[in-house]
Coordinates of C-alpha atoms in Angstrom, one line a residue:
X17 CA 0.0 0.0 0.0
X18 CA 1.3 3.4 -0.9
X19 CA 0.3 6.6 0.9
X20 CA 1.1 10.0 -0.4
X21 CA 2.4 12.6 2.2
X22 CA 0.8 15.9 1.3
X23 CA 3.6 17.8 3.0
X24 CA 5.4 17.3 -0.4
X25 CA 3.3 20.2 -1.7
X26 CA 3.4 22.3 1.5
X27 CA 6.5 24.1 0.4
X28 CA 5.5 24.3 -3.3
X29 CA 3.7 27.1 -5.0
X30 CA 0.5 25.8 -6.3
X31 CA 0.4 25.8 -10.1
X32 CA -1.5 28.8 -11.3
X33 CA -2.6 27.0 -14.5
X34 CA -4.5 24.4 -12.4
X35 CA -8.3 24.7 -12.3
X36 CA -10.0 26.5 -9.4
X37 CA -12.5 23.8 -8.6
X38 CA -13.5 20.3 -9.4
X39 CA -16.7 18.2 -9.5
X40 CA -16.0 14.6 -8.9
X41 CA -18.8 12.6 -10.5
X42 CA -20.1 9.1 -10.7
X43 CA -23.2 7.9 -12.5
X44 CA -24.8 4.5 -12.5
X45 CA -26.7 3.6 -15.7
X46 CA -29.0 1.1 -17.3
X47 CA -26.2 0.0 -19.6
X48 CA -23.2 1.2 -21.7
X49 CA -24.8 2.1 -25.0
X50 CA -25.9 5.4 -26.5
X51 CA -29.6 4.9 -25.7
X52 CA -29.0 3.9 -22.0
X53 CA -30.0 6.1 -19.2
X54 CA -28.7 7.4 -15.8
X55 CA -30.3 5.7 -12.7
X56 CA -28.3 7.5 -10.0
X57 CA -25.8 10.3 -9.9
X58 CA -23.4 11.7 -7.2
X59 CA -21.1 14.8 -7.1
X60 CA -18.4 15.7 -4.7
X61 CA -17.4 19.4 -5.1
X62 CA -13.7 20.1 -4.4
X63 CA -11.8 23.3 -4.1
X64 CA -8.6 24.1 -6.1
X65 CA -6.5 21.9 -3.9
X66 CA -8.9 18.9 -3.9
X67 CA -10.4 19.5 -0.4
X68 CA -14.1 18.5 -0.2
X69 CA -16.6 21.3 -0.1
X70 CA -19.9 19.3 -0.2
X71 CA -21.5 16.4 -1.8
X72 CA -24.9 15.5 -3.4
X73 CA -26.7 12.3 -4.5
X74 CA -29.9 11.5 -6.3
X75 CA -31.7 8.6 -7.8
X76 CA -33.1 9.1 -11.3
X77 CA -36.1 7.4 -12.9
X78 CA -34.9 6.2 -16.3
X79 CA -38.4 5.5 -17.6
X80 CA -37.3 2.1 -18.7
X81 CA -35.9 -1.1 -17.3
X82 CA -33.0 -0.4 -14.9
X83 CA -30.7 -2.8 -16.6
X84 CA -28.0 -4.6 -14.6
X85 CA -29.6 -4.6 -11.1
X86 CA -26.9 -7.1 -10.0
X87 CA -24.4 -4.3 -10.5
X88 CA -25.9 -1.1 -9.2
X89 CA -28.6 -2.7 -7.0
X90 CA -31.4 -0.3 -8.2
X91 CA -34.7 -2.1 -9.0
X92 CA -37.6 -0.7 -11.0
X93 CA -39.6 -0.5 -7.7
X94 CA -36.8 1.6 -6.1
X95 CA -36.7 4.0 -9.0
X96 CA -40.4 4.3 -9.7
X97 CA -40.9 7.3 -7.5
X98 CA -37.4 8.9 -8.2
X99 CA -37.3 12.2 -10.0
X100 CA -36.9 12.3 -13.8
X101 CA -33.6 13.6 -15.1
X102 CA -35.2 16.9 -16.2
X103 CA -36.4 17.4 -12.6
X104 CA -32.9 17.2 -11.3
X105 CA -31.1 18.8 -14.3
X106 CA -31.0 22.2 -12.7
X107 CA -29.5 21.2 -9.4
X108 CA -27.1 18.8 -11.1
X109 CA -25.9 21.7 -13.3
X110 CA -25.3 23.9 -10.2
X111 CA -23.0 21.2 -8.9
X112 CA -21.0 21.1 -12.1
X113 CA -20.9 24.8 -13.0
X114 CA -17.5 26.4 -13.3
X115 CA -15.7 23.2 -12.4
X116 CA -13.7 20.6 -14.1
X117 CA -15.6 17.3 -14.2
X118 CA -13.5 14.5 -12.7
X119 CA -14.4 10.9 -13.1
X120 CA -12.8 7.4 -13.5
X121 CA -13.1 6.7 -17.2
X122 CA -14.4 10.3 -17.6
X123 CA -15.5 9.9 -21.2
X124 CA -18.2 7.5 -20.2
X125 CA -19.7 9.7 -17.4
X126 CA -19.5 12.8 -19.5
X127 CA -21.2 11.1 -22.5
X128 CA -24.1 9.8 -20.3
X129 CA -24.5 13.3 -18.7
X130 CA -24.3 15.1 -22.0
X131 CA -26.9 12.8 -23.6
X132 CA -29.3 13.2 -20.7
X133 CA -29.1 17.0 -21.0
X134 CA -29.6 16.8 -24.7
X135 CA -32.7 14.8 -24.2
X136 CA -33.9 17.5 -21.8
X137 CA -33.2 20.1 -24.5
X138 CA -30.5 21.6 -22.3
X139 CA -26.7 21.4 -21.9
X140 CA -24.4 20.6 -18.9
X141 CA -22.3 23.6 -17.8
X142 CA -19.1 21.6 -18.2
X143 CA -16.2 22.8 -20.4
X144 CA -13.4 20.4 -19.3
X145 CA -13.1 17.0 -17.9
X146 CA -10.2 15.1 -16.2
X147 CA -10.0 11.3 -16.3
X148 CA -8.3 9.8 -13.2
X149 CA -7.2 6.9 -15.3
X150 CA -5.3 9.3 -17.5
X151 CA -3.9 11.1 -14.5
X152 CA -2.6 7.9 -12.9
X153 CA -0.8 7.2 -16.2
X154 CA 0.7 10.6 -16.2
X155 CA 1.9 10.0 -12.6
X156 CA 3.2 6.6 -13.5
X157 CA 1.4 5.1 -10.5
X158 CA 2.4 1.4 -9.9
X159 CA -1.2 0.1 -10.3
X160 CA -1.9 -3.6 -11.3
X161 CA -4.7 -2.3 -13.5
X162 CA -6.8 0.8 -14.0
X163 CA -9.8 -0.1 -11.9
X164 CA -11.1 2.3 -9.3
X165 CA -10.5 -0.2 -6.5
X166 CA -6.8 -0.4 -7.5
X167 CA -6.5 3.4 -7.4
X168 CA -8.3 3.4 -4.0
X169 CA -6.0 0.7 -2.6
X170 CA -2.9 2.6 -3.7
X171 CA -3.9 5.6 -1.5
X172 CA -5.4 3.5 1.3
X173 CA -9.0 4.6 0.6
X174 CA -11.6 2.1 1.8
X175 CA -14.4 1.4 -0.5
X176 CA -17.7 0.5 1.2
X177 CA -20.3 0.1 -1.6
X178 CA -18.8 -0.5 -5.0
X179 CA -21.1 0.6 -7.9
X180 CA -23.1 2.9 -5.6
X181 CA -22.7 6.3 -7.1
X182 CA -22.3 8.2 -3.8
X183 CA -19.6 5.9 -2.4
X184 CA -17.8 5.6 -5.8
X185 CA -17.7 9.4 -6.0
X186 CA -16.4 9.6 -2.4
X187 CA -13.7 7.0 -3.0
X188 CA -12.6 8.9 -6.2
X189 CA -12.6 12.2 -4.4
X190 CA -10.4 10.8 -1.7
X191 CA -8.0 9.3 -4.2
X192 CA -8.0 12.3 -6.5
X193 CA -6.7 14.7 -3.9
X194 CA -3.3 13.0 -3.3
X195 CA -3.1 12.5 -7.1
X196 CA -3.6 16.2 -7.6
X197 CA -1.0 17.0 -5.0
X198 CA 1.5 14.6 -6.6
X199 CA 0.9 16.3 -9.9
X200 CA 1.4 19.7 -8.4
X201 CA 4.6 18.6 -6.6
X202 CA 6.1 17.1 -9.8
X203 CA 5.0 19.8 -12.2
X204 CA 2.7 17.4 -14.1
X205 CA 0.4 18.9 -16.7
X206 CA -3.1 17.8 -15.9
X207 CA -4.7 15.7 -18.7
X208 CA -7.6 18.0 -19.3
X209 CA -9.9 17.4 -22.3
X210 CA -12.5 19.7 -23.8
X211 CA -16.2 18.9 -23.2
X212 CA -18.5 19.8 -26.1
X213 CA -22.2 19.4 -25.1
X214 CA -24.5 17.6 -27.4
X215 CA -26.9 20.0 -29.3
X216 CA -28.8 17.5 -31.3
X217 CA -30.7 14.4 -30.3
X218 CA -33.2 12.0 -31.9
X219 CA -35.4 9.5 -30.0
X220 CA -37.1 8.4 -33.1
X221 CA -37.0 4.6 -33.8
X222 CA -34.2 3.5 -36.2
X223 CA -33.8 0.5 -38.4
X224 CA -31.7 -2.1 -36.5
X225 CA -28.2 -2.4 -37.8
X226 CA -26.9 -5.7 -38.9
X227 CA -24.5 -7.1 -36.4
X228 CA -25.3 -4.6 -33.7
X229 CA -26.3 -6.0 -30.4
X230 CA -28.2 -3.6 -28.2
X231 CA -27.5 -3.1 -24.5
X232 CA -29.7 -4.6 -21.8
X233 CA -32.9 -3.8 -23.7
X234 CA -33.7 -2.2 -27.0
X235 CA -33.8 1.6 -27.3
X236 CA -35.0 4.1 -29.9
X237 CA -32.2 6.6 -30.1
X238 CA -29.9 4.7 -32.5
X239 CA -30.1 6.2 -36.0
X240 CA -30.5 4.1 -39.1
X241 CA -27.3 2.8 -40.7
X242 CA -25.9 5.3 -43.3
X243 CA -23.2 5.5 -45.8
X244 CA -21.0 8.6 -45.5
X245 CA -20.2 10.6 -48.6
X246 CA -16.6 10.0 -49.6
X247 CA -14.3 13.0 -50.0
X248 CA -14.1 14.2 -53.6
X249 CA -10.5 15.3 -53.0
X250 CA -7.4 13.1 -53.4
X251 CA -5.6 11.9 -50.3
X252 CA -2.7 14.3 -49.6
X253 CA -1.0 11.9 -47.2
X254 CA -0.5 11.8 -43.5
X255 CA -1.3 14.5 -41.0
X256 CA 1.8 16.3 -39.7
X257 CA 2.0 17.8 -36.2
X258 CA 2.0 21.5 -36.3
X259 CA 0.3 21.7 -39.7
X260 CA -3.4 21.9 -40.6
X261 CA -5.6 19.1 -41.8
X262 CA -6.0 19.1 -45.6
X263 CA -9.1 18.2 -47.5
X264 CA -9.0 14.7 -48.7
X265 CA -7.2 13.3 -45.7
X266 CA -8.5 9.9 -44.5
X267 CA -9.5 10.1 -40.9
X268 CA -10.5 7.1 -38.7
X269 CA -12.2 7.2 -35.2
X270 CA -11.7 4.7 -32.4
X271 CA -13.4 4.5 -29.0
X272 CA -15.8 6.8 -27.2
X273 CA -16.1 10.5 -28.1
X274 CA -17.7 13.3 -26.0
X275 CA -19.5 14.6 -29.1
X276 CA -21.9 12.0 -30.6
X277 CA -19.8 10.0 -33.1
X278 CA -22.1 10.5 -36.0
X279 CA -22.1 14.3 -35.5
X280 CA -18.3 14.3 -35.3
X281 CA -18.1 12.3 -38.5
X282 CA -20.5 14.6 -40.2
X283 CA -18.4 17.6 -39.3
X284 CA -15.3 15.8 -40.8
X285 CA -17.2 15.1 -44.1
X286 CA -18.4 18.7 -44.3
X287 CA -14.8 19.9 -43.9
X288 CA -13.8 17.8 -46.9
X289 CA -12.2 14.9 -45.1
X290 CA -12.8 11.2 -45.8
X291 CA -14.0 9.2 -42.9
X292 CA -12.5 5.7 -43.0
X293 CA -14.0 2.7 -41.2
X294 CA -10.6 1.1 -40.7
X295 CA -6.9 2.0 -40.4
X296 CA -4.5 1.2 -43.2
X297 CA -1.2 2.5 -44.5
X298 CA -3.2 5.2 -46.3
X299 CA -4.9 6.5 -43.2
X300 CA -3.9 10.1 -42.5
X301 CA -4.9 10.3 -38.9
X302 CA -6.6 8.3 -36.1
X303 CA -8.7 10.2 -33.6
X304 CA -9.0 8.5 -30.2
X305 CA -9.3 9.5 -26.6
X306 CA -7.6 6.3 -25.5
X307 CA -4.5 5.7 -27.6
X308 CA -3.4 2.9 -25.2
X309 CA -6.4 0.8 -25.8
X310 CA -6.0 -2.5 -27.7
X311 CA -8.6 -1.9 -30.4
X312 CA -7.8 -3.1 -33.9
X313 CA -7.5 0.5 -35.1
X314 CA -5.1 1.6 -32.4
X315 CA -3.0 -1.5 -32.8
X316 CA -2.8 -1.0 -36.6
X317 CA -2.1 2.8 -36.1
X318 CA 1.0 1.9 -34.0
X319 CA 2.1 -0.7 -36.5
X320 CA 1.8 1.6 -39.5
X321 CA 3.0 4.7 -37.6
X322 CA -0.3 6.5 -38.2
X323 CA -0.5 9.9 -36.4
X324 CA -2.9 9.9 -33.5
X325 CA -4.7 12.9 -31.8
X326 CA -7.4 13.1 -29.2
X327 CA -10.9 14.4 -29.8
X328 CA -10.2 17.9 -28.4
X329 CA -7.2 18.4 -30.7
X330 CA -9.2 17.1 -33.7
X331 CA -12.1 19.5 -33.1
X332 CA -9.6 22.3 -33.0
X333 CA -8.0 21.2 -36.2
X334 CA -11.5 21.0 -37.8
X335 CA -11.8 24.8 -37.4
X336 CA -9.1 25.4 -40.0
X337 CA -8.9 22.7 -42.7
X338 CA -6.6 23.6 -45.6
X339 CA -8.2 23.4 -49.0
X340 CA -7.1 20.6 -51.4
X341 CA -4.2 21.4 -53.6
X342 CA -5.0 22.1 -57.2
X343 CA -3.5 19.9 -59.8

């Protein structure tokens, strides 16, 4: 067991570039897919140095089957009288406002939250997120794996009710504070990512996609399968760091994205890029928020030497795509 002594930051000037407040979040859900819903949510608000200010917890009626009851322990009966998400959206937003959202595997929690707000025709007041998995990698923590229980054990934090949103958020808040202090002590740049809220949502039924297996029960928010328009421009080659994207470049996506994947792909096509469904030697760029994952695309990207950027960097690059070269 490794315990961090916070005196290591006592004589260190706190980094001015660090955020002024954090919202440590955990949500339990009906499943892992795009159409799944939140059944409970918890937020621990922390100040700039990671000290707890307050905490909040609520159940949420998902208006559907609760999914894996054997994981989160919340039955339909327990959730029947719980508030709907739109009923707690305002208070939830107050807890998140002007803070960096912190979560373990933050892309998942952010996506679920962003989708719930989109369904409620609103947006979460979150501009940045921090994943404690990414932070533990930055700190080179000697963890056997990237589970929350392993991070908790490293800092001597006792977990009482795994997969209970309030206790998971508490555990993460207690483990995040020494991680934050270690980062400040060692001058580590926090792995902050931009959060772009969803502004479009469709709950209309879609044609089932061949080979797609839904989560714990069918939902109606998946869009019908579609074929993206190929770029009319020739492939100019690989993306080079420090230079803009060029029309015709072949871009592939891997893993979860904070912006709905189809919307992100549409933006790429509108900018004149070609969205590829796989990675090959001709791929100009791979966009992923988890380059260390073992997906076929990330494995091939490493083998081929394909450039890789995260979603935040890609969305910045999309703002200024260079026109195709005339022949």
